Amino acid sequence: MFELSHLRCFVAVAEELHFGRAAVRLNLSQPPLSRQVQLLEHALGVRLLERTSRVVRLTRAGETFLPEARRLLRLAEGAALAARRTASGEAGSVTLGFTAASGYDFLPRFIQTFRAQAPGVDLVLKEMVSADQFESLAAGRIEIGLVRPWFNRREFSSQLVAREPLLLAAPEGHPLAQAAEVALADLDQQPMVTYSPYEARYFYDLVAALCASAGATPHYVQHVSQIHSILGLVKAGLGVALVPRAAGNLRFDGVLLRPIALDARSGEAPNLVELHAVWQPTNTNPALATLRGLLPRVG
Amino acid sequence: MFELSHLRCFVAVAEELHFGRAAVRLNLSQPPLSRQVQLLEHALGVRLLERTSRVVRLTRAGETFLPEARRLLRLAEGAALAARRTASGEAGSVTLGFTAASGYDFLPRFIQTFRAQAPGVDLVLKEMVSADQFESLAAGRIEIGLVRPWFNRREFSSQLVAREPLLLAAPEGHPLAQAAEVALADLDQQPMVTYSPYEARYFYDLVAALCASAGATPHYVQHVSQIHSILGLVKAGLGVALVPRAAGNLRFDGVLLRPIALDARSGEAPNLVELHAVWQPTNTNPALATLRGLLPRVG
DNA sequence: TCGATCGATGCCATTTTTGGATTGATGTTC
DNA sequence: GAACATCAATCCAAAAATGGCATCGATCGA
């Protein structure tokens, strides 16, 4: 069988129709070039060039072979480039898990940044709750997850990627929605829609801790998993709720969002709501490294 | 840069995930295989395989490169095959010139045979009178021509490919068309449409010689180039004509064809009408050799 | 007829490749 | 935990391939 180096020799001669000039082009001398082309012809069992001591011309078989030879050389370079780009993380594919809520704000902004910075990487998205993401990571179904606390999975690496405050969600016309901001104490004895302690434990605990910190005891009228469901119940007048600021991107008619007032010392609502990226430390996918490098850009 | 032999080594290892088995497959020993794969990785500047003393696994770059490597090897084999098929005349292209009349019978039958026997050869057809075919041959516009005599072009090779008789063409109802065959003597003083002595000299001379051989002197009422035009004038009642048997394939309504009666000794009409193939003897197109080899099949 | 140019061939030095021997690492069995 | 088998990598000598110089026969132009 022939080699790519034979093809380079043949292509140079076929294009120059002169062994001397082709040899110069290939940085070798004319005798080895003559021999290399002869080796190619022998390997193929076909005469590719007709030559006298003065004239070099392609045979019909040579005419057939020349475009194929050029194509092989081009494809070889392309294959090398593709391998290099994959190795460097410029090209490849990553499977990313995300929670519904992270899809409201962080994820869209991250995807935008990621596509701009790494257009050659294919991002495969899978929505699932945090617990399922850990299972999928362990099973290799996803390579990185966007999850809520709390987790204590030592076998995964993690990185905090975003924090945001909780806001009050109240129906239009609700007394608490009239003010520009709301004191936590005002939530005492208020009907409130809160999170499921099972399917949304992180948010359940967060809300409970926040209210307890102010000595407020809301009247929890419903426990729900999804934020968009919570907003629906708020609109229906069942009560108020505390939701992450990103929920504002849902633009729910009939529901107003108000910051929580703080004591005079701190000045701004604490960013209590955390979002973490998690992955297997042994993952060697270069595109994952590329992705992880871009996470801090969107915080 | 890497070589196709490197690709073969890599593909074998990638498929076996074991250097020893891959080496056996490639008919070489394990140490040189290990080194060849290392050379490929060095040439690319990319790690394609992760390996410990016990485990071999593709990297992501290796996963990207493997299908490209397989493709290159396949295309290399295909390129070799294409060159061999062109060299053997199994594949390629031929330009063939032909006269209008040869298109009635010989050429269709030849094309049918040629396509069956040489499906990989592209046949490019160009209709032109014999004189123009010689010019086109000399100029390289066609590679073989189907021409009528007479020619005396020593620089071309030729081969008689078909012969056929002349038949009498008479309008329906014409007295000469009532009999199953016609004596040449019957043509004496008959109105006759014949060939142009300039644009169809071969046929003009043939008809004149045939009539003179029987002592008949037809009354030539028209001189025309093309056989289908002659048949039209016969139908119109201007006279009879002598045409090659292949003209019967035109199926001209209103015109009957009758064989020419011979003297008792010979028994059948002589095949006076000749068709020759001509080409440049220096032409090296293998597909032309294939075509020429098939010409005698259709005679 | 002579000289210049060209591709092919001979020969040799250098480089590359191959295979056997061996190594260190790793997993299995006892 | 030790012994053993297996595996990919390394070392080294031998074989093969490559490249370059010298030269050849053929061909073209002056």
XYZ file of C-alpha atoms (C1' of nucleotides) in Angstrom:
658
model
C 0.000 0.000 0.000
C 1.075 3.576 -0.525
C 1.701 6.338 1.999
C 0.660 9.948 2.250
C 4.257 10.955 1.534
C 3.967 9.175 -1.818
C 0.857 11.186 -2.546
C 2.662 14.434 -1.766
C 5.400 13.443 -4.187
C 2.949 12.497 -6.902
C 0.837 15.620 -6.498
C 3.898 17.862 -6.706
C 5.109 16.169 -9.892
C 1.619 16.115 -11.391
C 1.260 19.826 -10.786
C 4.762 20.820 -11.920
C 5.089 18.224 -14.720
C 8.805 18.443 -13.947
C 10.692 16.295 -11.444
C 13.326 18.898 -10.719
C 10.898 21.672 -9.812
C 8.731 19.259 -7.846
C 11.792 18.094 -5.907
C 12.664 21.665 -4.980
C 9.089 22.196 -3.833
C 9.315 19.121 -1.617
C 12.804 19.971 -0.268
C 14.464 16.885 -1.617
C 16.564 16.041 -4.632
C 15.325 14.702 -7.953
C 16.525 11.061 -7.733
C 14.670 10.130 -4.514
C 11.577 11.875 -5.880
C 11.778 9.823 -9.039
C 12.056 6.716 -6.909
C 9.180 7.677 -4.605
C 6.839 8.140 -7.535
C 7.978 4.817 -8.967
C 7.205 3.202 -5.611
C 3.704 4.659 -5.690
C 3.129 3.363 -9.214
C 4.397 -0.037 -8.162
C 2.195 -0.097 -5.070
C -0.846 0.739 -7.186
C 0.214 -1.466 -10.068
C -0.626 1.439 -12.351
C 1.352 3.907 -14.478
C 0.371 7.388 -13.308
C 2.826 9.431 -15.341
C 4.220 9.084 -18.815
C 7.711 10.438 -19.019
C 10.525 10.662 -21.485
C 13.784 12.373 -20.730
C 12.111 15.623 -21.642
C 8.379 15.442 -21.101
C 6.220 14.463 -18.134
C 2.527 13.941 -18.648
C -0.319 12.392 -16.642
C -1.829 9.154 -17.874
C -5.602 8.724 -17.700
C -5.146 6.748 -14.506
C -2.985 9.585 -13.230
C -5.762 12.050 -14.053
C -8.197 9.894 -12.123
C -5.854 9.512 -9.172
C -4.737 13.144 -8.813
C -7.969 14.614 -7.386
C -8.280 11.622 -5.084
C -4.707 12.168 -3.871
C -5.363 15.840 -3.208
C -8.519 14.960 -1.340
C -6.722 12.433 0.843
C -4.049 14.975 1.753
C -6.677 17.605 2.606
C -8.667 15.153 4.697
C -5.529 14.062 6.519
C -4.856 17.654 7.545
C -8.476 18.085 8.542
C -8.355 14.941 10.666
C -5.247 16.171 12.441
C -6.874 19.531 13.093
C -10.059 17.938 14.406
C -8.049 15.790 16.825
C -6.082 18.833 18.020
C -9.210 20.867 18.510
C -10.805 18.094 20.533
C -7.683 17.684 22.622
C -7.567 21.409 23.362
C -11.249 21.577 24.290
C -12.065 23.768 21.320
C -14.267 21.067 19.858
C -16.204 18.221 21.448
C -19.376 17.676 23.380
C -20.582 18.065 26.996
C -23.770 16.852 28.662
C -25.030 19.316 31.272
C -27.821 18.783 33.767
C -29.768 21.711 35.209
C -32.668 22.421 37.539
C -35.779 24.193 36.371
C -34.981 27.324 38.350
C -31.436 27.598 37.028
C -33.056 27.693 33.608
C -34.685 31.054 34.422
C -31.586 33.195 34.472
C -28.191 31.665 34.998
C -28.363 28.970 32.313
C -29.572 31.190 29.430
C -26.871 33.727 30.175
C -24.277 30.995 30.482
C -25.292 29.335 27.197
C -24.981 32.669 25.470
C -21.473 33.158 26.796
C -20.501 29.551 26.133
C -21.619 29.581 22.508
C -19.726 32.775 21.890
C -16.527 31.488 23.495
C -16.630 27.841 22.431
C -18.639 27.574 19.203
C -17.039 24.227 18.397
C -18.388 22.467 21.466
C -21.755 20.780 21.383
C -23.785 21.343 24.590
C -26.368 18.689 25.412
C -28.826 19.869 28.069
C -30.893 17.700 30.416
C -33.309 19.183 32.948
C -33.575 17.271 36.181
C -33.807 17.960 39.889
C -30.564 18.113 41.864
C -30.809 14.623 43.339
C -31.286 13.069 39.911
C -28.326 15.017 38.588
C -26.048 13.368 41.134
C -27.267 9.958 40.076
C -26.749 10.800 36.422
C -23.248 12.087 37.091
C -22.355 8.876 38.862
C -23.770 6.866 35.943
C -22.048 8.944 33.307
C -25.246 10.214 31.767
C -24.248 13.809 32.354
C -20.794 15.258 32.813
C -21.629 18.383 34.774
C -24.677 19.458 36.744
C -26.122 22.741 37.959
C -27.527 21.896 41.385
C -28.847 23.399 44.561
C -27.424 22.786 47.987
C -27.116 20.840 50.102
C -24.999 18.074 48.929
C -22.254 16.127 50.524
C -21.002 13.989 47.744
C -17.268 13.825 48.318
C -16.707 11.983 45.043
C -17.733 15.038 43.045
C -15.936 18.323 42.642
C -18.005 21.478 42.861
C -17.896 25.188 42.383
C -20.362 27.895 43.390
C -21.413 29.618 40.191
C -24.233 32.005 41.178
C -25.956 33.575 44.176
C -29.085 35.674 44.297
C -31.557 37.023 46.908
C -35.083 35.899 47.717
C -37.885 38.360 46.909
C -41.458 38.597 48.150
C -44.037 37.543 45.576
C -47.494 39.004 46.275
C -50.659 39.283 44.172
C -51.493 42.689 42.761
C -53.504 44.641 45.242
C -52.049 42.817 48.217
C -51.267 45.251 51.093
C -47.633 44.107 51.309
C -47.129 44.783 47.587
C -47.979 48.520 47.988
C -44.613 49.354 49.554
C -41.359 49.372 47.659
C -39.925 46.789 50.042
C -41.145 44.481 52.730
C -39.959 43.806 56.279
C -39.658 40.127 57.186
C -41.645 40.837 60.381
C -44.609 41.725 58.171
C -44.786 38.104 57.117
C -45.869 37.035 60.613
C -49.258 35.227 60.410
C -49.449 35.971 56.657
C -50.793 33.193 54.463
C -47.775 31.903 52.534
C -47.187 29.410 49.744
C -43.886 27.655 50.391
C -41.712 24.832 49.061
C -42.123 21.100 49.368
C -39.827 19.877 52.206
C -39.170 16.756 50.169
C -38.835 17.728 46.531
C -37.464 21.202 47.176
C -35.813 20.842 50.530
C -33.190 23.489 49.888
C -35.736 26.212 49.282
C -37.987 24.988 52.132
C -35.123 25.259 54.629
C -33.983 28.590 53.248
C -37.419 30.187 53.665
C -37.901 28.706 57.112
C -34.508 29.975 58.282
C -35.064 33.422 56.867
C -38.436 33.848 58.588
C -37.168 32.378 61.843
C -34.273 34.858 61.788
C -36.866 37.664 62.001
C -39.121 35.921 64.462
C -41.886 35.737 61.852
C -44.215 32.756 61.657
C -46.058 32.785 58.345
C -49.147 30.657 57.893
C -47.989 28.060 55.292
C -51.058 27.287 53.208
C -49.445 25.192 50.427
C -46.264 23.250 49.839
C -45.155 23.080 46.177
C -42.081 21.951 44.180
C -41.827 24.298 41.245
C -41.450 28.056 41.360
C -43.762 28.666 38.432
C -46.447 26.695 40.302
C -45.834 28.838 43.371
C -46.300 32.004 41.311
C -49.566 30.635 39.965
C -50.931 30.053 43.449
C -49.788 33.503 44.542
C -51.659 35.012 41.614
C -54.719 33.008 42.651
C -54.591 34.829 45.993
C -53.721 31.903 48.214
C -50.954 33.883 49.824
C -47.539 35.436 49.365
C -44.249 33.577 48.697
C -40.494 34.023 48.810
C -38.811 33.257 45.468
C -35.376 33.710 43.899
C -34.904 36.941 42.002
C -34.554 35.022 38.723
C -38.250 34.169 38.967
C -38.793 37.733 37.781
C -37.820 36.562 34.325
C -41.021 34.553 34.178
C -42.983 37.814 33.968
C -46.044 36.493 35.723
C -48.956 38.873 35.244
C -50.805 39.662 38.428
C -47.818 38.991 40.674
C -45.499 41.659 42.009
C -42.017 41.063 43.348
C -40.658 43.138 46.228
C -37.221 43.107 47.871
C -37.011 42.109 51.492
C -36.080 45.062 53.719
C -33.039 44.631 55.824
C -31.931 46.095 59.070
C -30.166 49.461 58.707
C -26.670 47.941 58.995
C -26.452 45.607 55.951
C -28.303 47.659 53.370
C -28.961 45.020 50.727
C -30.747 41.695 50.657
C -28.267 38.859 51.201
C -27.744 36.574 48.220
C -28.872 33.496 50.047
C -29.838 31.390 47.041
C -26.876 29.416 45.739
C -26.299 27.497 42.545
C -23.374 25.080 42.242
C -21.739 23.254 39.381
C -20.713 19.657 40.135
C -18.687 17.129 38.137
C -16.563 14.029 38.481
C -12.957 15.007 39.176
C -11.735 12.087 37.046
C -13.556 13.313 33.958
C -10.965 13.943 31.246
C -13.184 15.511 28.602
C -11.262 18.584 27.393
C -14.514 20.314 26.422
C -15.685 19.993 30.037
C -12.556 21.824 31.136
C -13.376 24.526 28.605
C -16.911 24.779 29.948
C -15.794 24.918 33.571
C -13.363 27.669 32.729
C -16.235 29.781 31.469
C -18.595 29.318 34.418
C -17.155 32.178 36.477
C -17.853 34.557 33.576
C -21.557 34.303 34.393
C -22.133 34.842 38.059
C 3.028 14.547 9.236
C 1.662 11.051 9.742
C 1.364 8.206 7.257
C -1.378 5.795 6.327
C 0.582 3.025 8.013
C 0.300 4.974 11.272
C -3.441 5.126 10.785
C -3.641 1.381 10.268
C -1.735 0.871 13.511
C -3.921 3.292 15.424
C -7.182 1.893 14.071
C -6.165 -1.663 14.986
C -5.256 -0.650 18.535
C -8.365 1.501 18.886
C -10.537 -1.401 17.822
C -8.768 -4.096 19.860
C -7.900 -1.904 22.868
C -4.936 -4.247 23.258
C -1.521 -3.779 21.658
C -0.728 -7.456 21.514
C -3.887 -8.447 19.652
C -3.593 -5.432 17.387
C 0.008 -6.394 16.583
C -1.061 -9.898 15.595
C -3.757 -8.426 13.400
C -1.190 -6.235 11.663
C 1.403 -9.024 11.352
C 4.016 -7.247 13.417
C 5.217 -7.480 16.995
C 4.026 -5.410 19.920
C 7.059 -3.124 20.495
C 7.122 -1.580 16.997
C 3.333 -1.158 17.171
C 3.666 0.713 20.444
C 6.272 2.941 18.856
C 4.275 3.562 15.677
C 1.296 4.747 17.703
C 3.613 6.946 19.746
C 4.973 8.405 16.501
C 1.445 9.186 15.331
C 0.637 10.895 18.625
C 3.845 12.875 18.371
C 3.161 13.876 14.776
C -0.307 15.103 15.748
C 0.847 16.579 19.040
C -2.145 14.888 20.617
C -2.672 11.939 22.972
C -5.010 9.519 21.210
C -4.897 6.637 23.695
C -4.694 6.461 27.440
C -2.833 3.411 28.552
C -1.523 1.832 31.677
C 0.220 -1.505 31.735
C -3.178 -3.113 31.811
C -5.756 -0.865 30.207
C -5.972 0.860 26.840
C -8.675 3.443 26.247
C -9.381 6.104 23.654
C -9.113 9.735 24.670
C -11.709 12.192 23.381
C -9.256 13.290 20.715
C -8.789 9.616 19.881
C -12.555 9.224 19.570
C -12.617 12.179 17.208
C -9.688 10.897 15.168
C -10.757 7.250 14.813
C -13.617 7.728 12.311
C -11.458 10.150 10.345
C -8.654 7.588 10.243
C -11.010 4.866 9.037
C -12.362 7.191 6.403
C -8.889 8.045 5.141
C -7.984 4.371 4.850
C -11.204 3.613 2.973
C -10.702 6.524 0.630
C -7.106 5.472 -0.010
C -8.311 2.042 -1.105
C -11.015 3.616 -3.225
C -8.497 5.921 -4.884
C -6.260 2.979 -5.711
C -9.191 1.053 -7.146
C -10.343 4.017 -9.235
C -6.845 4.407 -10.689
C -6.664 0.698 -11.483
C -10.057 0.701 -13.119
C -9.093 3.665 -15.265
C -5.807 2.042 -16.216
C -7.575 -1.167 -17.208
C -10.208 0.640 -19.270
C -12.982 -0.399 -16.890
C -13.610 3.200 -15.994
C -13.032 6.448 -17.860
C -14.556 8.443 -20.655
C -14.553 8.384 -24.495
C -15.806 10.944 -26.978
C -17.327 9.307 -30.054
C -18.397 10.979 -33.292
C -21.055 9.486 -35.501
C -22.939 10.237 -38.691
C -26.711 10.634 -38.764
C -27.206 7.361 -40.640
C -25.065 5.333 -38.268
C -27.456 6.533 -35.596
C -30.289 4.518 -37.184
C -29.072 1.057 -36.407
C -25.441 0.414 -35.644
C -24.952 3.038 -32.956
C -28.004 2.208 -30.822
C -27.094 -1.459 -30.849
C -23.485 -0.640 -30.054
C -24.398 1.646 -27.151
C -26.539 -1.093 -25.694
C -23.687 -3.571 -25.848
C -21.152 -1.030 -24.600
C -23.183 -0.043 -21.551
C -23.681 -3.672 -20.636
C -20.012 -4.529 -20.995
C -18.392 -1.325 -19.732
C -20.799 0.364 -17.310
C -17.967 2.337 -15.739
C -17.062 4.169 -18.940
C -18.729 7.437 -19.799
C -19.603 7.727 -23.515
C -19.840 11.242 -24.907
C -21.568 11.306 -28.345
C -21.191 13.975 -31.014
C -23.090 13.780 -34.301
C -21.225 15.151 -37.288
C -20.601 14.294 -40.926
C -17.558 12.144 -41.725
C -15.347 15.009 -42.905
C -15.948 16.938 -39.708
C -15.143 13.855 -37.685
C -11.674 13.661 -39.195
C -11.055 17.280 -38.297
C -12.299 16.705 -34.749
C -10.095 13.638 -34.366
C -7.063 15.590 -35.447
C -7.951 18.379 -33.007
C -8.617 15.996 -30.130
C -12.283 16.914 -29.825
C -13.331 13.317 -30.354
C -11.324 10.165 -29.799
C -13.070 7.822 -32.197
C -15.408 8.364 -35.105
C -17.960 6.298 -37.018
C -17.507 7.398 -40.606
C -18.341 6.509 -44.161
C -15.813 5.843 -46.861
C -13.839 6.996 -48.640
C -11.035 8.284 -46.600
C -7.341 8.211 -47.049
C -6.040 9.626 -43.787
C -2.916 7.651 -43.118
C -2.492 9.223 -39.703
C -5.624 7.486 -38.420
C -6.206 3.832 -37.735
C -9.476 2.344 -38.906
C -11.619 -0.731 -38.714
C -14.673 -1.727 -40.698
C -17.472 -2.213 -38.207
C -20.649 -2.759 -40.241
C -21.899 -3.480 -43.756
C -25.409 -3.523 -45.083
C -27.246 -3.591 -48.466
C -29.049 -0.823 -50.274
C -32.829 -1.223 -50.648
C -35.287 0.386 -53.006
C -37.516 2.971 -51.327
C -40.774 3.574 -53.238
C -44.021 5.328 -52.297
C -46.997 3.114 -51.524
C -48.865 2.296 -54.699
C -45.785 2.692 -56.867
C -45.627 -0.116 -59.511
C -42.111 -1.162 -58.432
C -43.283 -1.566 -54.846
C -45.847 -4.263 -55.811
C -43.240 -6.972 -56.296
C -41.334 -8.599 -53.438
C -38.060 -7.472 -54.975
C -36.870 -5.201 -57.717
C -34.437 -5.680 -60.602
C -31.880 -2.942 -61.056
C -32.787 -2.775 -64.780
C -36.269 -1.655 -63.708
C -34.737 1.560 -62.506
C -33.857 2.630 -66.039
C -35.529 6.016 -66.769
C -37.283 5.956 -63.410
C -37.485 9.273 -61.544
C -35.038 8.883 -58.611
C -34.123 10.945 -55.566
C -30.415 10.527 -54.947
C -27.582 11.838 -52.752
C -25.732 15.115 -52.867
C -22.387 14.542 -54.663
C -20.793 17.034 -52.242
C -22.227 16.434 -48.799
C -22.915 12.721 -49.268
C -20.382 11.751 -51.869
C -20.014 8.188 -50.616
C -23.684 7.367 -51.133
C -23.840 9.316 -54.416
C -20.999 7.240 -55.890
C -22.390 3.998 -54.501
C -25.798 4.504 -56.127
C -24.268 5.603 -59.420
C -21.970 2.589 -59.529
C -24.742 0.173 -58.677
C -27.032 1.464 -61.428
C -24.215 1.606 -63.979
C -23.342 -2.010 -63.191
C -26.805 -2.978 -64.450
C -26.832 -0.589 -67.338
C -29.684 1.372 -65.795
C -29.868 5.155 -66.103
C -32.368 6.544 -63.606
C -33.680 10.060 -63.991
C -32.209 11.887 -60.968
C -34.809 14.418 -59.912
C -33.297 15.601 -56.604
C -29.933 15.553 -54.809
C -30.155 15.511 -50.999
C -27.806 14.992 -48.042
C -29.829 13.235 -45.380
C -31.597 9.909 -45.674
C -34.656 11.008 -43.748
C -35.050 13.894 -46.195
C -34.809 11.428 -49.085
C -37.541 9.293 -47.558
C -39.738 12.365 -47.215
C -39.366 13.195 -50.893
C -40.070 9.582 -51.876
C -43.257 9.691 -49.834
C -44.175 12.895 -51.628
C -44.023 10.928 -54.902
C -41.055 12.655 -56.464
C -39.464 9.301 -57.269
C -37.857 6.179 -55.838
C -34.508 6.003 -53.985
C -31.816 3.582 -52.914
C -31.194 3.678 -49.159
C -29.299 1.584 -46.608
C -31.323 -1.108 -44.917
C -31.016 0.655 -41.558
C -33.325 3.375 -42.907
C -36.102 0.833 -42.272
C -35.763 1.698 -38.589
C -37.157 5.143 -39.328
C -40.537 3.524 -40.067
C -41.599 6.096 -42.604
C -45.317 5.804 -43.275
C -46.172 5.767 -46.951
C -42.782 4.420 -48.041
C -42.071 0.763 -48.806
C -38.634 -0.788 -48.869
C -37.820 -3.574 -51.308
C -34.645 -5.610 -51.701
C -32.758 -5.331 -54.959
C -32.972 -8.521 -57.023
C -29.691 -10.083 -58.047
C -28.637 -12.243 -60.864
C -29.177 -16.002 -60.272
C -25.577 -16.696 -59.246
C -25.097 -14.524 -56.132
C -28.488 -14.928 -54.477
C -28.423 -12.056 -51.975
C -27.985 -8.310 -52.115
C -24.369 -7.359 -51.570
C -23.663 -5.424 -48.405
C -22.237 -2.481 -50.239
C -22.756 0.152 -47.527
C -19.806 0.320 -45.167
C -19.311 1.949 -41.803
C -15.814 2.368 -40.366
C -14.431 3.317 -36.978
C -11.397 5.632 -37.049
C -9.081 6.844 -34.289
C -5.595 8.225 -33.659
C -3.161 5.347 -33.219
C -1.259 7.340 -30.575
C -4.333 7.661 -28.362
C -3.531 6.025 -25.013
C -6.951 6.257 -23.382
C -7.566 2.777 -21.919
C -11.323 3.250 -22.185
C -10.908 3.763 -25.948
C -9.165 0.390 -26.128
C -12.105 -1.105 -24.255
C -14.551 0.485 -26.684
C -12.616 -0.655 -29.742
C -12.528 -4.168 -28.388
C -16.319 -4.202 -28.301
C -16.946 -2.852 -31.812
C -16.758 -6.250 -33.534
C -19.514 -7.504 -31.223
C -21.982 -5.347 -33.150
C -21.589 -5.895 -36.834
C 27.826 17.980 -33.993
C 27.998 19.760 -29.417
C 26.269 21.172 -25.091
C 22.529 21.579 -21.863
C 18.755 19.498 -19.640
C 16.013 15.792 -17.890
C 14.453 11.417 -15.576
C 16.392 6.956 -14.227
C 19.933 4.078 -12.145
C 23.909 2.711 -9.183
C 26.015 3.162 -4.981
C 26.783 4.545 -0.358
C 25.946 6.882 4.040
C 22.472 7.963 7.128
C 18.123 7.397 9.171
C 14.226 4.759 10.305
C 11.929 0.600 11.416
C 11.590 -3.961 13.233
C 11.991 -7.656 16.513
C 13.958 -9.917 20.563
C 15.157 -9.221 25.240
C 13.936 -6.957 29.071
C 11.739 -3.655 32.245
C 8.324 -1.750 35.572
C 3.479 -1.717 36.496
C -0.686 -4.021 37.445
C -4.121 -7.445 38.394
C -5.177 -12.244 39.814
C -4.510 -16.315 42.485
C -3.091 -18.753 46.456
C 1.271 -10.511 51.401
C 3.847 -13.191 48.037
C 4.097 -15.283 43.645
C 2.855 -15.361 39.067
C 1.033 -13.909 34.611
C 0.132 -10.239 31.562
C 0.809 -5.851 29.434
C 2.830 -1.553 27.263
C 7.287 0.758 27.079
C 12.313 0.831 26.539
C 16.885 -0.744 24.995
C 19.736 -2.456 21.472
C 21.283 -4.761 17.313
C 20.034 -5.905 12.731
C 17.461 -4.986 8.679
C 15.210 -1.959 5.658
C 14.237 2.472 3.760
C 15.533 7.030 2.423
C 18.212 10.700 0.548
C 21.997 12.515 -2.070
C 25.943 12.340 -5.199
C 27.715 10.686 -9.420
C 26.529 9.186 -13.637
C 23.915 7.412 -17.544
C 21.177 7.527 -21.971
C 17.793 10.246 -24.315
C 16.323 14.466 -26.248
C 16.209 19.127 -27.710
C 18.185 23.571 -29.252
C 22.029 26.211 -31.019
